[in-house]
Structure formats: C-alpha cells, structure tokens
PDB file of C-alpha atoms and ligand atoms in Angstrom:
ATOM      1  CA  MET A  16      31.525  -3.372  -4.485  1.00 62.00           C
ATOM      2  CA  MET A  17      30.445  -3.258  -0.862  1.00 73.00           C
ATOM      3  CA  GLN A  18      28.864  -6.430   0.507  1.00 93.00           C
ATOM      4  CA  THR A  19      25.284  -6.357   1.816  1.00 95.00           C
ATOM      5  CA  LYS A  20      26.259  -6.454   5.517  1.00 95.00           C
ATOM      6  CA  GLU A  21      28.858  -3.716   5.051  1.00 96.00           C
ATOM      7  CA  LEU A  22      26.326  -1.544   3.235  1.00 97.00           C
ATOM      8  CA  GLN A  23      23.713  -2.134   5.918  1.00 98.00           C
ATOM      9  CA  GLN A  24      26.147  -1.178   8.682  1.00 98.00           C
ATOM     10  CA  LYS A  25      27.106   1.994   6.855  1.00 98.00           C
ATOM     11  CA  ILE A  26      23.403   2.860   6.416  1.00 98.00           C
ATOM     12  CA  LEU A  27      22.657   2.267  10.098  1.00 98.00           C
ATOM     13  CA  ARG A  28      25.584   4.506  11.124  1.00 98.00           C
ATOM     14  CA  LEU A  29      24.645   7.290   8.733  1.00 98.00           C
ATOM     15  CA  LYS A  30      20.978   7.112   9.665  1.00 98.00           C
ATOM     16  CA  LYS A  31      21.876   8.012  13.255  1.00 97.00           C
ATOM     17  CA  GLU A  32      24.403  10.663  12.283  1.00 98.00           C
ATOM     18  CA  LYS A  33      21.967  12.400   9.953  1.00 98.00           C
ATOM     19  CA  ASP A  34      18.901  11.987  12.214  1.00 98.00           C
ATOM     20  CA  PHE A  35      16.835   9.845   9.830  1.00 98.00           C
ATOM     21  CA  CYS A  36      14.032   7.400  10.573  1.00 98.00           C
ATOM     22  CA  ILE A  37      13.749   4.761   7.832  1.00 98.00           C
ATOM     23  CA  LEU A  38      10.336   3.398   6.806  1.00 98.00           C
ATOM     24  CA  ALA A  39      10.043   0.366   4.522  1.00 98.00           C
ATOM     25  CA  HIS A  40       6.858  -0.943   2.959  1.00 97.00           C
ATOM     26  CA  THR A  41       6.491  -4.722   3.327  1.00 96.00           C
ATOM     27  CA  TYR A  42       6.793  -5.182  -0.466  1.00 96.00           C
ATOM     28  CA  GLN A  43      10.465  -4.124  -0.176  1.00 97.00           C
ATOM     29  CA  SER A  44      13.243  -6.715  -0.171  1.00 96.00           C
ATOM     30  CA  HIS A  45      14.350  -8.467   2.983  1.00 95.00           C
ATOM     31  CA  GLU A  46      17.707  -6.626   3.078  1.00 97.00           C
ATOM     32  CA  ILE A  47      15.860  -3.293   3.113  1.00 97.00           C
ATOM     33  CA  LEU A  48      13.412  -4.383   5.815  1.00 97.00           C
ATOM     34  CA  GLU A  49      16.447  -5.263   7.938  1.00 97.00           C
ATOM     35  CA  ILE A  50      17.715  -1.657   8.045  1.00 98.00           C
ATOM     36  CA  ALA A  51      14.269  -0.061   8.565  1.00 98.00           C
ATOM     37  CA  ASP A  52      13.032   1.387  11.848  1.00 98.00           C
ATOM     38  CA  PHE A  53       9.462   0.487  10.894  1.00 97.00           C
ATOM     39  CA  THR A  54       7.957  -1.854   8.302  1.00 96.00           C
ATOM     40  CA  GLY A  55       4.316  -2.255   7.343  1.00 94.00           C
ATOM     41  CA  ASP A  56       1.458  -1.053   5.130  1.00 91.00           C
ATOM     42  CA  SER A  57       1.716   2.449   3.698  1.00 89.00           C
ATOM     43  CA  PHE A  58      -0.775   4.146   5.988  1.00 90.00           C
ATOM     44  CA  ALA A  59       0.466   2.399   9.119  1.00 92.00           C
ATOM     45  CA  LEU A  60       3.957   3.681   8.285  1.00 94.00           C
ATOM     46  CA  SER A  61       2.676   7.239   7.830  1.00 93.00           C
ATOM     47  CA  ARG A  62       1.059   7.136  11.247  1.00 93.00           C
ATOM     48  CA  LYS A  63       4.185   5.695  12.858  1.00 94.00           C
ATOM     49  CA  ALA A  64       6.239   8.546  11.401  1.00 95.00           C
ATOM     50  CA  THR A  65       4.103  11.135  13.235  1.00 94.00           C
ATOM     51  CA  GLY A  66       5.428   9.864  16.569  1.00 96.00           C
ATOM     52  CA  VAL A  67       9.165   9.643  15.862  1.00 97.00           C
ATOM     53  CA  SER A  68      11.737  12.109  17.188  1.00 97.00           C
ATOM     54  CA  GLU A  69      13.939  12.170  14.049  1.00 98.00           C
ATOM     55  CA  LYS A  70      13.624  15.279  11.879  1.00 97.00           C
ATOM     56  CA  ASN A  71      14.117  13.375   8.617  1.00 98.00           C
ATOM     57  CA  ILE A  72      12.137  10.441   7.245  1.00 98.00           C
ATOM     58  CA  LEU A  73      13.397   8.166   4.482  1.00 98.00           C
ATOM     59  CA  MET A  74      10.689   6.163   2.723  1.00 98.00           C
ATOM     60  CA  CYS A  75      11.567   2.929   0.936  1.00 98.00           C
ATOM     61  CA  GLY A  76       8.487   2.386  -1.178  1.00 97.00           C
ATOM     62  CA  VAL A  77       6.669   4.278  -3.924  1.00 97.00           C
ATOM     63  CA  ARG A  78       5.920   7.959  -4.270  1.00 97.00           C
ATOM     64  CA  PHE A  79       2.319   8.122  -2.989  1.00 96.00           C
ATOM     65  CA  MET A  80       3.555   6.509   0.243  1.00 96.00           C
ATOM     66  CA  ALA A  81       6.193   9.192   0.770  1.00 97.00           C
ATOM     67  CA  GLU A  82       3.585  11.866  -0.022  1.00 96.00           C
ATOM     68  CA  THR A  83       1.232  10.398   2.596  1.00 95.00           C
ATOM     69  CA  VAL A  84       4.055  10.565   5.153  1.00 96.00           C
ATOM     70  CA  LYS A  85       4.574  14.236   4.264  1.00 97.00           C
ATOM     71  CA  LEU A  86       0.820  14.929   4.542  1.00 96.00           C
ATOM     72  CA  LEU A  87       0.766  13.546   8.064  1.00 95.00           C
ATOM     73  CA  SER A  88       4.114  15.017   9.118  1.00 96.00           C
ATOM     74  CA  PRO A  89       4.395  18.303   7.188  1.00 96.00           C
ATOM     75  CA  ASP A  90       7.129  19.666   9.478  1.00 96.00           C
ATOM     76  CA  LYS A  91       9.471  16.758   8.814  1.00 97.00           C
ATOM     77  CA  ARG A  92      11.807  16.457   5.852  1.00 98.00           C
ATOM     78  CA  VAL A  93      10.578  13.448   3.850  1.00 98.00           C
ATOM     79  CA  VAL A  94      12.791  11.808   1.246  1.00 98.00           C
ATOM     80  CA  ILE A  95      11.954   8.857  -0.997  1.00 98.00           C
ATOM     81  CA  ALA A  96      14.949   6.558  -1.558  1.00 98.00           C
ATOM     82  CA  SER A  97      14.174   5.964  -5.221  1.00 97.00           C
ATOM     83  CA  GLY A  98      12.687   9.023  -6.894  1.00 95.00           C
ATOM     84  CA  ASP A  99      11.614   6.962  -9.915  1.00 96.00           C
ATOM     85  CA  ALA A 100       9.420   4.583  -7.901  1.00 97.00           C
ATOM     86  CA  GLY A 101       5.810   5.466  -8.710  1.00 97.00           C
ATOM     87  CA  CYS A 102       2.645   3.398  -8.450  1.00 97.00           C
ATOM     88  CA  PRO A 103       0.899   2.932 -11.809  1.00 97.00           C
ATOM     89  CA  MET A 104      -2.479   2.625 -10.070  1.00 97.00           C
ATOM     90  CA  ALA A 105      -2.029   5.828  -8.053  1.00 97.00           C
ATOM     91  CA  GLU A 106      -1.548   7.787 -11.263  1.00 95.00           C
ATOM     92  CA  GLN A 107      -4.498   6.380 -13.237  1.00 97.00           C
ATOM     93  CA  PHE A 108      -6.898   9.296 -12.631  1.00 97.00           C
ATOM     94  CA  THR A 109      -6.487  13.030 -12.227  1.00 96.00           C
ATOM     95  CA  ARG A 110      -8.008  15.651  -9.974  1.00 97.00           C
ATOM     96  CA  ALA A 111      -9.586  17.304 -13.051  1.00 97.00           C
ATOM     97  CA  GLU A 112     -11.482  14.082 -13.894  1.00 98.00           C
ATOM     98  CA  VAL A 113     -12.779  13.795 -10.332  1.00 98.00           C
ATOM     99  CA  GLU A 114     -13.826  17.444 -10.282  1.00 97.00           C
ATOM    100  CA  ALA A 115     -15.698  16.969 -13.575  1.00 98.00           C
ATOM    101  CA  TRP A 116     -17.578  13.968 -12.058  1.00 98.00           C
ATOM    102  CA  ARG A 117     -18.465  16.029  -9.007  1.00 97.00           C
ATOM    103  CA  LYS A 118     -19.978  18.742 -11.210  1.00 97.00           C
ATOM    104  CA  GLU A 119     -22.208  16.158 -12.869  1.00 97.00           C
ATOM    105  CA  HIS A 120     -23.052  14.485  -9.529  1.00 97.00           C
ATOM    106  CA  PRO A 121     -23.362  17.332  -6.985  1.00 96.00           C
ATOM    107  CA  GLU A 122     -24.774  14.926  -4.379  1.00 97.00           C
ATOM    108  CA  GLY A 123     -22.090  12.327  -5.045  1.00 98.00           C
ATOM    109  CA  ILE A 124     -19.397  11.274  -2.583  1.00 98.00           C
ATOM    110  CA  VAL A 125     -15.850  10.484  -3.706  1.00 98.00           C
ATOM    111  CA  VAL A 126     -13.861   7.810  -1.874  1.00 98.00           C
ATOM    112  CA  ALA A 127     -10.188   7.414  -2.743  1.00 97.00           C
ATOM    113  CA  TYR A 128      -7.991   4.470  -1.911  1.00 96.00           C
ATOM    114  CA  VAL A 129      -4.818   5.691  -0.187  1.00 95.00           C
ATOM    115  CA  ASN A 130      -2.976   4.501  -3.332  1.00 96.00           C
ATOM    116  CA  THR A 131      -3.669   7.796  -5.142  1.00 97.00           C
ATOM    117  CA  THR A 132      -1.643  10.934  -5.760  1.00 96.00           C
ATOM    118  CA  THR A 133      -1.837  13.775  -3.264  1.00 97.00           C
ATOM    119  CA  ASP A 134      -3.203  16.009  -5.989  1.00 96.00           C
ATOM    120  CA  LEU A 135      -6.146  13.654  -6.581  1.00 97.00           C
ATOM    121  CA  LYS A 136      -6.824  13.375  -2.840  1.00 97.00           C
ATOM    122  CA  ARG A 137      -7.550  17.127  -2.848  1.00 97.00           C
ATOM    123  CA  ALA A 138     -10.781  16.453  -4.731  1.00 97.00           C
ATOM    124  CA  CYS A 139     -11.931  13.502  -2.590  1.00 97.00           C
ATOM    125  CA  ASP A 140     -14.210  13.291   0.447  1.00 97.00           C
ATOM    126  CA  TYR A 141     -12.834  10.198   2.137  1.00 97.00           C
ATOM    127  CA  CYS A 142      -9.626   8.225   1.936  1.00 96.00           C
ATOM    128  CA  VAL A 143      -9.542   4.489   2.756  1.00 96.00           C
ATOM    129  CA  THR A 144      -6.986   1.709   3.067  1.00 94.00           C
ATOM    130  CA  SER A 145      -7.654  -1.852   1.957  1.00 92.00           C
ATOM    131  CA  ALA A 146      -8.166  -2.740   5.629  1.00 91.00           C
ATOM    132  CA  SER A 147     -10.563   0.142   6.423  1.00 93.00           C
ATOM    133  CA  ALA A 148     -12.518   0.443   3.131  1.00 96.00           C
ATOM    134  CA  VAL A 149     -15.532  -1.691   4.153  1.00 96.00           C
ATOM    135  CA  LYS A 150     -15.832  -0.049   7.581  1.00 95.00           C
ATOM    136  CA  ILE A 151     -15.649   3.505   6.238  1.00 96.00           C
ATOM    137  CA  VAL A 152     -17.990   3.001   3.265  1.00 97.00           C
ATOM    138  CA  SER A 153     -20.491   1.241   5.584  1.00 97.00           C
ATOM    139  CA  ARG A 154     -20.871   4.565   7.418  1.00 97.00           C
ATOM    140  CA  LEU A 155     -21.732   6.559   4.289  1.00 97.00           C
ATOM    141  CA  PRO A 156     -25.388   7.172   3.332  1.00 97.00           C
ATOM    142  CA  ASP A 157     -27.244   4.527   1.287  1.00 97.00           C
ATOM    143  CA  ASP A 158     -29.069   7.046  -0.886  1.00 97.00           C
ATOM    144  CA  ARG A 159     -26.096   8.880  -2.425  1.00 97.00           C
ATOM    145  CA  GLU A 160     -23.876   7.781  -5.271  1.00 98.00           C
ATOM    146  CA  ILE A 161     -20.364   6.896  -4.109  1.00 98.00           C
ATOM    147  CA  LEU A 162     -17.524   7.033  -6.639  1.00 98.00           C
ATOM    148  CA  PHE A 163     -14.829   4.626  -5.436  1.00 98.00           C
ATOM    149  CA  ILE A 164     -11.442   5.149  -7.130  1.00 98.00           C
ATOM    150  CA  PRO A 165      -9.062   4.058  -8.486  1.00 98.00           C
ATOM    151  CA  ASP A 166      -9.290   0.309  -7.785  1.00 98.00           C
ATOM    152  CA  LYS A 167     -12.354  -1.313  -9.330  1.00 97.00           C
ATOM    153  CA  ASN A 168     -11.455  -4.660  -7.715  1.00 98.00           C
ATOM    154  CA  LEU A 169     -11.231  -3.286  -4.185  1.00 97.00           C
ATOM    155  CA  GLY A 170     -14.426  -1.322  -4.909  1.00 97.00           C
ATOM    156  CA  SER A 171     -16.244  -4.480  -6.066  1.00 97.00           C
ATOM    157  CA  TYR A 172     -15.078  -6.286  -2.932  1.00 97.00           C
ATOM    158  CA  VAL A 173     -16.552  -3.451  -0.810  1.00 97.00           C
ATOM    159  CA  ALA A 174     -19.777  -3.458  -2.880  1.00 97.00           C
ATOM    160  CA  LYS A 175     -20.271  -7.196  -2.276  1.00 96.00           C
ATOM    161  CA  LYS A 176     -19.952  -6.685   1.462  1.00 97.00           C
ATOM    162  CA  LEU A 177     -22.267  -3.634   1.410  1.00 98.00           C
ATOM    163  CA  PRO A 178     -25.066  -4.332  -1.083  1.00 97.00           C
ATOM    164  CA  THR A 179     -27.185  -1.335   0.016  1.00 98.00           C
ATOM    165  CA  LYS A 180     -24.549   1.200  -1.093  1.00 98.00           C
ATOM    166  CA  LYS A 181     -24.721   2.868  -4.520  1.00 98.00           C
ATOM    167  CA  LEU A 182     -21.098   2.397  -5.506  1.00 98.00           C
ATOM    168  CA  VAL A 183     -19.766   3.348  -8.925  1.00 97.00           C
ATOM    169  CA  PHE A 184     -16.294   2.638 -10.290  1.00 97.00           C
ATOM    170  CA  TRP A 185     -13.938   3.692 -13.012  1.00 98.00           C
ATOM    171  CA  ASN A 186     -11.765   1.238 -14.821  1.00 96.00           C
ATOM    172  CA  GLY A 187      -8.697   1.421 -12.591  1.00 98.00           C
ATOM    173  CA  GLY A 188      -6.679  -1.045 -10.588  1.00 98.00           C
ATOM    174  CA  CYS A 189      -3.305  -2.483  -9.734  1.00 98.00           C
ATOM    175  CA  PRO A 190      -1.806  -3.965 -12.905  1.00 97.00           C
ATOM    176  CA  ILE A 191       0.088  -6.527 -10.825  1.00 97.00           C
ATOM    177  CA  HIS A 192      -2.712  -7.920  -8.655  1.00 97.00           C
ATOM    178  CA  ASN A 193      -5.300  -7.573 -11.421  1.00 97.00           C
ATOM    179  CA  SER A 194      -3.224  -9.684 -13.818  1.00 96.00           C
ATOM    180  CA  ILE A 195      -3.687 -12.838 -11.710  1.00 96.00           C
ATOM    181  CA  THR A 196      -6.223 -15.265 -13.166  1.00 97.00           C
ATOM    182  CA  LEU A 197      -8.552 -17.827 -11.638  1.00 98.00           C
ATOM    183  CA  LYS A 198      -6.742 -20.450 -13.726  1.00 97.00           C
ATOM    184  CA  GLU A 199      -3.463 -19.604 -11.960  1.00 97.00           C
ATOM    185  CA  LEU A 200      -5.172 -19.910  -8.591  1.00 98.00           C
ATOM    186  CA  GLN A 201      -6.608 -23.309  -9.583  1.00 98.00           C
ATOM    187  CA  THR A 202      -3.182 -24.500 -10.801  1.00 97.00           C
ATOM    188  CA  ALA A 203      -1.518 -23.393  -7.544  1.00 98.00           C
ATOM    189  CA  LYS A 204      -4.266 -25.184  -5.609  1.00 97.00           C
ATOM    190  CA  GLU A 205      -3.719 -28.387  -7.628  1.00 98.00           C
ATOM    191  CA  GLN A 206      -0.003 -28.231  -6.829  1.00 98.00           C
ATOM    192  CA  HIS A 207      -0.603 -27.566  -3.107  1.00 98.00           C
ATOM    193  CA  PRO A 208      -4.075 -28.925  -2.308  1.00 97.00           C
ATOM    194  CA  GLU A 209      -3.534 -28.682   1.455  1.00 97.00           C
ATOM    195  CA  ALA A 210      -2.627 -24.947   1.354  1.00 98.00           C
ATOM    196  CA  LEU A 211      -5.019 -22.112   2.205  1.00 98.00           C
ATOM    197  CA  VAL A 212      -5.267 -19.318  -0.389  1.00 98.00           C
ATOM    198  CA  LEU A 213      -4.742 -15.813   1.041  1.00 98.00           C
ATOM    199  CA  THR A 214      -5.284 -12.939  -1.391  1.00 98.00           C
ATOM    200  CA  HIS A 215      -5.359  -9.157  -1.467  1.00 97.00           C
ATOM    201  CA  PRO A 216      -8.650  -7.443  -2.443  1.00 97.00           C
ATOM    202  CA  GLU A 217      -6.802  -5.713  -5.319  1.00 97.00           C
ATOM    203  CA  CYS A 218      -7.065  -9.084  -7.136  1.00 98.00           C
ATOM    204  CA  ALA A 219      -9.929  -9.693  -9.597  1.00 97.00           C
ATOM    205  CA  SER A 220     -13.267 -10.660  -8.028  1.00 96.00           C
ATOM    206  CA  GLU A 221     -13.212 -14.278  -9.320  1.00 97.00           C
ATOM    207  CA  VAL A 222      -9.775 -14.753  -7.683  1.00 98.00           C
ATOM    208  CA  VAL A 223     -10.955 -13.162  -4.422  1.00 97.00           C
ATOM    209  CA  SER A 224     -14.142 -15.296  -4.410  1.00 97.00           C
ATOM    210  CA  ALA A 225     -12.075 -18.493  -4.710  1.00 98.00           C
ATOM    211  CA  SER A 226      -9.795 -17.553  -1.772  1.00 98.00           C
ATOM    212  CA  ASP A 227      -9.915 -18.763   1.816  1.00 98.00           C
ATOM    213  CA  PHE A 228      -8.958 -15.377   3.263  1.00 98.00           C
ATOM    214  CA  ILE A 229      -8.969 -11.854   1.801  1.00 97.00           C
ATOM    215  CA  GLY A 230      -7.089  -9.020   3.466  1.00 96.00           C
ATOM    216  CA  SER A 231      -4.517  -6.246   3.349  1.00 94.00           C
ATOM    217  CA  THR A 232      -0.846  -7.195   3.373  1.00 94.00           C
ATOM    218  CA  THR A 233      -0.681  -6.848   7.154  1.00 93.00           C
ATOM    219  CA  GLU A 234      -3.897  -8.838   7.619  1.00 95.00           C
ATOM    220  CA  ILE A 235      -2.530 -11.623   5.370  1.00 97.00           C
ATOM    221  CA  MET A 236       0.687 -11.756   7.427  1.00 97.00           C
ATOM    222  CA  ASP A 237      -1.231 -11.798  10.733  1.00 97.00           C
ATOM    223  CA  TYR A 238      -3.611 -14.474   9.466  1.00 98.00           C
ATOM    224  CA  ALA A 239      -0.748 -16.748   8.391  1.00 98.00           C
ATOM    225  CA  ALA A 240       0.974 -16.307  11.768  1.00 98.00           C
ATOM    226  CA  LYS A 241      -2.154 -17.091  13.804  1.00 98.00           C
ATOM    227  CA  SER A 242      -3.652 -19.813  11.611  1.00 98.00           C
ATOM    228  CA  GLU A 243      -3.423 -23.450  12.627  1.00 97.00           C
ATOM    229  CA  ALA A 244      -2.841 -24.347   8.969  1.00 98.00           C
ATOM    230  CA  SER A 245       0.744 -24.991   7.945  1.00 98.00           C
ATOM    231  CA  SER A 246       0.826 -24.065   4.263  1.00 98.00           C
ATOM    232  CA  PHE A 247      -0.441 -21.087   2.302  1.00 98.00           C
ATOM    233  CA  ILE A 248      -0.668 -19.817  -1.268  1.00 98.00           C
ATOM    234  CA  ILE A 249      -0.075 -16.052  -1.183  1.00 98.00           C
ATOM    235  CA  GLY A 250      -1.871 -13.778  -3.650  1.00 98.00           C
ATOM    236  CA  THR A 251       0.014 -10.529  -3.223  1.00 97.00           C
ATOM    237  CA  GLU A 252       3.518  -9.222  -4.044  1.00 97.00           C
ATOM    238  CA  ASN A 253       5.972 -12.101  -3.902  1.00 97.00           C
ATOM    239  CA  ASN A 254       8.315 -10.396  -1.446  1.00 96.00           C
ATOM    240  CA  ILE A 255       5.576 -11.148   1.123  1.00 97.00           C
ATOM    241  CA  VAL A 256       6.129 -14.857   0.425  1.00 97.00           C
ATOM    242  CA  THR A 257       9.844 -14.381   1.204  1.00 96.00           C
ATOM    243  CA  HIS A 258       9.150 -12.420   4.405  1.00 96.00           C
ATOM    244  CA  LEU A 259       6.579 -14.928   5.648  1.00 97.00           C
ATOM    245  CA  GLN A 260       8.897 -17.849   4.958  1.00 97.00           C
ATOM    246  CA  TYR A 261      11.637 -16.068   6.905  1.00 96.00           C
ATOM    247  CA  GLU A 262       9.355 -15.137   9.837  1.00 96.00           C
ATOM    248  CA  LEU A 263       7.548 -18.488  10.034  1.00 98.00           C
ATOM    249  CA  PRO A 264      10.082 -21.148   8.955  1.00 98.00           C
ATOM    250  CA  GLU A 265       7.930 -23.963  10.361  1.00 98.00           C
ATOM    251  CA  LYS A 266       5.189 -23.159   7.788  1.00 98.00           C
ATOM    252  CA  GLN A 267       5.238 -23.331   3.966  1.00 98.00           C
ATOM    253  CA  PHE A 268       4.445 -20.395   1.670  1.00 98.00           C
ATOM    254  CA  TYR A 269       3.927 -20.538  -2.092  1.00 98.00           C
ATOM    255  CA  PRO A 270       3.389 -17.650  -4.528  1.00 98.00           C
ATOM    256  CA  LEU A 271       0.009 -17.700  -6.270  1.00 98.00           C
ATOM    257  CA  SER A 272       1.886 -16.662  -9.400  1.00 96.00           C
ATOM    258  CA  LYS A 273       5.529 -15.979 -10.253  1.00 94.00           C
ATOM    259  CA  ARG A 274       4.284 -12.811 -11.980  1.00 94.00           C
ATOM    260  CA  LEU A 275       3.232 -11.084  -8.734  1.00 97.00           C
ATOM    261  CA  ILE A 276       6.194  -8.723  -8.808  1.00 97.00           C
ATOM    262  CA  CYS A 277       5.829  -4.945  -8.628  1.00 97.00           C
ATOM    263  CA  ALA A 278       8.699  -3.463 -10.636  1.00 97.00           C
ATOM    264  CA  ASP A 279       8.298  -0.074  -8.931  1.00 97.00           C
ATOM    265  CA  MET A 280       8.514  -1.582  -5.465  1.00 97.00           C
ATOM    266  CA  ARG A 281      11.636  -3.467  -6.509  1.00 97.00           C
ATOM    267  CA  LEU A 282      13.424  -0.337  -7.756  1.00 97.00           C
ATOM    268  CA  THR A 283      14.822   0.581  -4.337  1.00 98.00           C
ATOM    269  CA  SER A 284      18.204  -0.939  -3.511  1.00 97.00           C
ATOM    270  CA  LEU A 285      20.551  -0.605  -0.540  1.00 97.00           C
ATOM    271  CA  PRO A 286      22.881   1.682  -2.582  1.00 97.00           C
ATOM    272  CA  ASP A 287      19.822   3.934  -3.201  1.00 97.00           C
ATOM    273  CA  VAL A 288      19.179   4.094   0.536  1.00 98.00           C
ATOM    274  CA  LEU A 289      22.821   4.923   1.186  1.00 98.00           C
ATOM    275  CA  SER A 290      22.987   7.688  -1.414  1.00 97.00           C
ATOM    276  CA  ALA A 291      19.708   9.176  -0.149  1.00 98.00           C
ATOM    277  CA  LEU A 292      21.225   9.365   3.345  1.00 98.00           C
ATOM    278  CA  GLU A 293      24.464  10.795   1.963  1.00 97.00           C
ATOM    279  CA  GLY A 294      22.475  13.488   0.167  1.00 96.00           C
ATOM    280  CA  THR A 295      23.619  12.477  -3.316  1.00 97.00           C
ATOM    281  CA  GLY A 296      20.449  10.545  -4.225  1.00 97.00           C
ATOM    282  CA  GLY A 297      16.799  10.165  -3.278  1.00 98.00           C
ATOM    283  CA  LEU A 298      14.151  12.802  -3.830  1.00 98.00           C
ATOM    284  CA  GLU A 299      12.745  15.184  -1.247  1.00 98.00           C
ATOM    285  CA  ILE A 300       8.935  15.376  -1.214  1.00 98.00           C
ATOM    286  CA  GLU A 301       7.707  18.952  -1.375  1.00 97.00           C
ATOM    287  CA  LEU A 302       4.010  19.830  -1.154  1.00 97.00           C
ATOM    288  CA  ASP A 303       2.730  23.398  -1.057  1.00 96.00           C
ATOM    289  CA  GLY A 304       0.448  24.689   1.701  1.00 96.00           C
ATOM    290  CA  ASP A 305      -2.820  24.453  -0.297  1.00 96.00           C
ATOM    291  CA  THR A 306      -2.061  20.892  -1.344  1.00 96.00           C
ATOM    292  CA  LEU A 307      -1.210  19.873   2.206  1.00 96.00           C
ATOM    293  CA  ARG A 308      -4.362  21.455   3.625  1.00 96.00           C
ATOM    294  CA  GLU A 309      -6.788  20.189   0.973  1.00 97.00           C
ATOM    295  CA  ALA A 310      -5.431  16.644   0.686  1.00 97.00           C
ATOM    296  CA  ARG A 311      -5.395  16.240   4.453  1.00 96.00           C
ATOM    297  CA  VAL A 312      -9.203  16.579   4.668  1.00 96.00           C
ATOM    298  CA  CYS A 313      -9.999  13.108   3.297  1.00 96.00           C
ATOM    299  CA  ILE A 314      -7.207  11.560   5.379  1.00 95.00           C
ATOM    300  CA  ASP A 315      -8.435  13.168   8.607  1.00 93.00           C
ATOM    301  CA  ARG A 316     -11.932  11.839   7.895  1.00 94.00           C
ATOM    302  CA  MET A 317     -10.488   8.363   7.430  1.00 93.00           C
ATOM    303  CA  ILE A 318      -8.687   8.622  10.782  1.00 91.00           C
ATOM    304  CA  GLU A 319     -11.886   9.820  12.483  1.00 90.00           C
ATOM    305  CA  MET A 320     -14.054   7.077  10.958  1.00 89.00           C
ATOM    306  CA  GLY A 321     -11.568   4.229  10.760  1.00 73.00           C
TER     307      GLY A 321
HETATM  308  S1  SF4 B  26       1.733  -3.507  -6.214  1.00 55.14           S
HETATM  309 FE1  SF4 B  26       0.220  -2.402  -7.434  1.00 55.14          FE
HETATM  310  S2  SF4 B  26      -0.710  -0.921  -6.010  1.00 55.14           S
HETATM  311 FE2  SF4 B  26       1.211  -1.668  -5.057  1.00 55.14          FE
HETATM  312  S3  SF4 B  26       2.748  -0.140  -5.686  1.00 55.14           S
HETATM  313 FE3  SF4 B  26       2.825  -1.822  -7.201  1.00 55.14          FE
HETATM  314  S4  SF4 B  26       1.420  -1.131  -8.833  1.00 55.14           S
HETATM  315 FE4  SF4 B  26       0.990   0.131  -7.038  1.00 55.14          FE
END
C-alpha cells in the first residue's frame, strides 16, 4: 500500500497533468486539505472555482457541494471524489413538497439553505449560507410568510435575530449537529471551565443559546484565531478541532462531543482522490440546462443580496 506522502505526491502530479483544481471542504481530513488548491465552506469554494483556469474541478466533500460548483461553473467538468457522499439534510425535502406549499401559500417566500439538492433549489426564491442567512432574511418583507428549509435549527436562530419576520419551518436539520445535547455542552464546560464554547447554528437552540460564539465553520475558525482566549470547545464536525489544533498549536481545542462526526464527509479518502483523477473513480456531476437555469435563480439572488 502506498504511504500517505507518496499518495499525495502522486495526486499533486496527476492534478497538474490532467488540469484539475481540487476543492476540499473544511470537514475533510487533514491529509486531504493538504493536497487541495482551496479549502473552506461549500459556497466559498464554489465561488473560488469560478475564477480558476483549470478546466476540471474535483470536489472533496458531499454531493450538494459539487452540484453548487457545477451551478456556478457550468462550463467546467465537475467531479466529486466519492460518489456515495451525500448529505442527509440536503435530501430531507423534495421539490414537489415545496411546490405544493407554494400552491397553498401563493404569497409565501421560500428560502433554502445551500445544503439542499439542486432539484429542490429550482423551487426556491432565495438561497442562503449559515453566514449570510440573517442578512438575507432581514431584507425580506415582514408581512409575508417565509418558509425556511431544511434546517429548523438554523431557521430558529435566524428567527430569534429577526423577530418581525414570519418564518415557518419544517422538521429538518443536520442529524450530526442536531444530536448534540445541552447536557453534553455542560459536561464539556465542567471539564474545561476556562474554554469558550463556539458552535454552529445547525445545533439545537438550547445548545446555541448556551454558547459564547455562534457562526459558520469559517467564522468559528476566524474567531478562534483572533480571540485572546486560549482554549475553546468546538461544536461542529470534529475534523475542525483537528485543523484548529494544527493551525493554532499555542491554543487548546476540545470537541463538544465525540459524536460530532459526519460519516458522509469522512467517506472521501486519498485513494478516492487518486482514482477520480485517474478516471477510474469519482462521479461526474451532470445537470441539464433547465435545472442549471432554474436552480441558479435563488443562488444569484443570494449573491446580489449577500
Ligand atoms: S455535517 Fe450535517 S449538514 Fe454537513 S454534510 Fe454532514 S449531514 Fe450534511
């Protein structure tokens, strides 16, 4: 079996030869981040990809992320390294369900978190990221019902910040972040009383309310880097704990819970990346013209408003 370094060198060589740009979401493992051209949140990666010269993009992440890259760069060939990596939250609701709601609420507005399928985005008015959700919803009218999907927790976080908005939710959310309990937060705090608690708004509202800082993955990483505090309890995917500890060795990082592991995000391995570049693995993302055009509408509005 090839060693990690050997595999990484082979990937870096092949990437150049085959004209690929590699994107890796920050929930990926450290060894994958090391071979990526860009790392970050899903939407930030999609925007980065629009400015690269390579004709091929390889996404190390989950399917909706690769689809978002394709939506923003339809002329590029977009491949996901692990074709089996989906996001359970992104697949919780269908376009047909959203269209049925719209029929019953003709004045209603539908806001979709970027963590949704491309097909569902076709039926939505606005797309948001966890970092832009409050800003974008704040610009929507107070007197119209706003269906915020799929994440009830992120929606509740937005609703608390914007009490004049008529937000409604369905019962969706990230099974990983939503599984974290207040009791776990309290236990982590007892073990590390000096540490600040930084959580993602996909966590349940009682967990978010008991945190010192709430933000997207990138915002959590920036906050930890800039903060004068020296220890932190991290309430998002545990690979972020590893990355932060690597980037900021003078500070201490603790996972809020050992269970904060996204199995889909962990599916991608270096051999997957290699076989995707070799053309024997990975999955090319293909979206037809109607899908590309219709799903782009809510994304373009997000870019305009965000
Ligand atoms: S952590 Fe949650 S939202 Fe992110 S990919 Fe995994 S299941 Fe989806």
